[in-house]
């Protein structure tokens, strides 16, 4: 995985440089340099304004007693955006603007939560962080494709009883206790 990440980190500047050469051959090198500098300046002003707005929203969430998870993820994307915007090039500037603008940042945040953050938290906590508590192994032999219905006791295999939802309306879980039927307290 690290080799792929390193290859991607080396491929982005290469593609950016080749694209800059292509654009410079089409519109001239002076206009291309001015365009790169202008996009970097405008982008950094946008990132600065969005960063201040995000900090204010984090403070507001904390004052209300809410967890500012989305705002913290936005702050991380703004850091990535600033790095892309400081890197000279038009492709990296475009990526930087996509990470800086609130509508596209919301899309990236949703994708990151679904494909990166939630699976990582499930792996590290055994399902406690996201509300899926596995009491006996994993359903489907480790192939978790869903959490079943929204009832108290759910199972993605349909056999029932090995996955319990621990969220706000799942506190009345009924356990069948065979020990009471045998006369044991």
C-alpha angles and dihedrals in degrees: 000000000000091000091054091049091049091048090051091049090052094043095055096061090043092054090043092053093048091049091049090053090050093049092045090053090052103043104014132267097262093056090044092053090046090050092051092048093045094050090048093051095045091044094051091050089051093048091048092051093045091047092054090047091050092050090051090050091049089052091048092049091049092048089054091047095248124137108248096213096139091047092051091051088049089052090054091050090049089055090052089046092053091050092051092047093050091052108089112242142083098245093052090045090054091050089047092053091048090054092045101050112086098226095052092038088058089055091049090047092053092048092046092050093049100042105026116018102039096046090047092050091047090051094048098043103031091243099309095113095054098036101257109119113186110206100182117023121298126307116252091018093294097320100120108185100160144349097245122232126338095259125118098261113036135168129187090212094056093235091105132221108057101086123051124189111225104195136117097290099037101076096104097072112164115217120197104226113196092186092075091055091055092053096257115133 
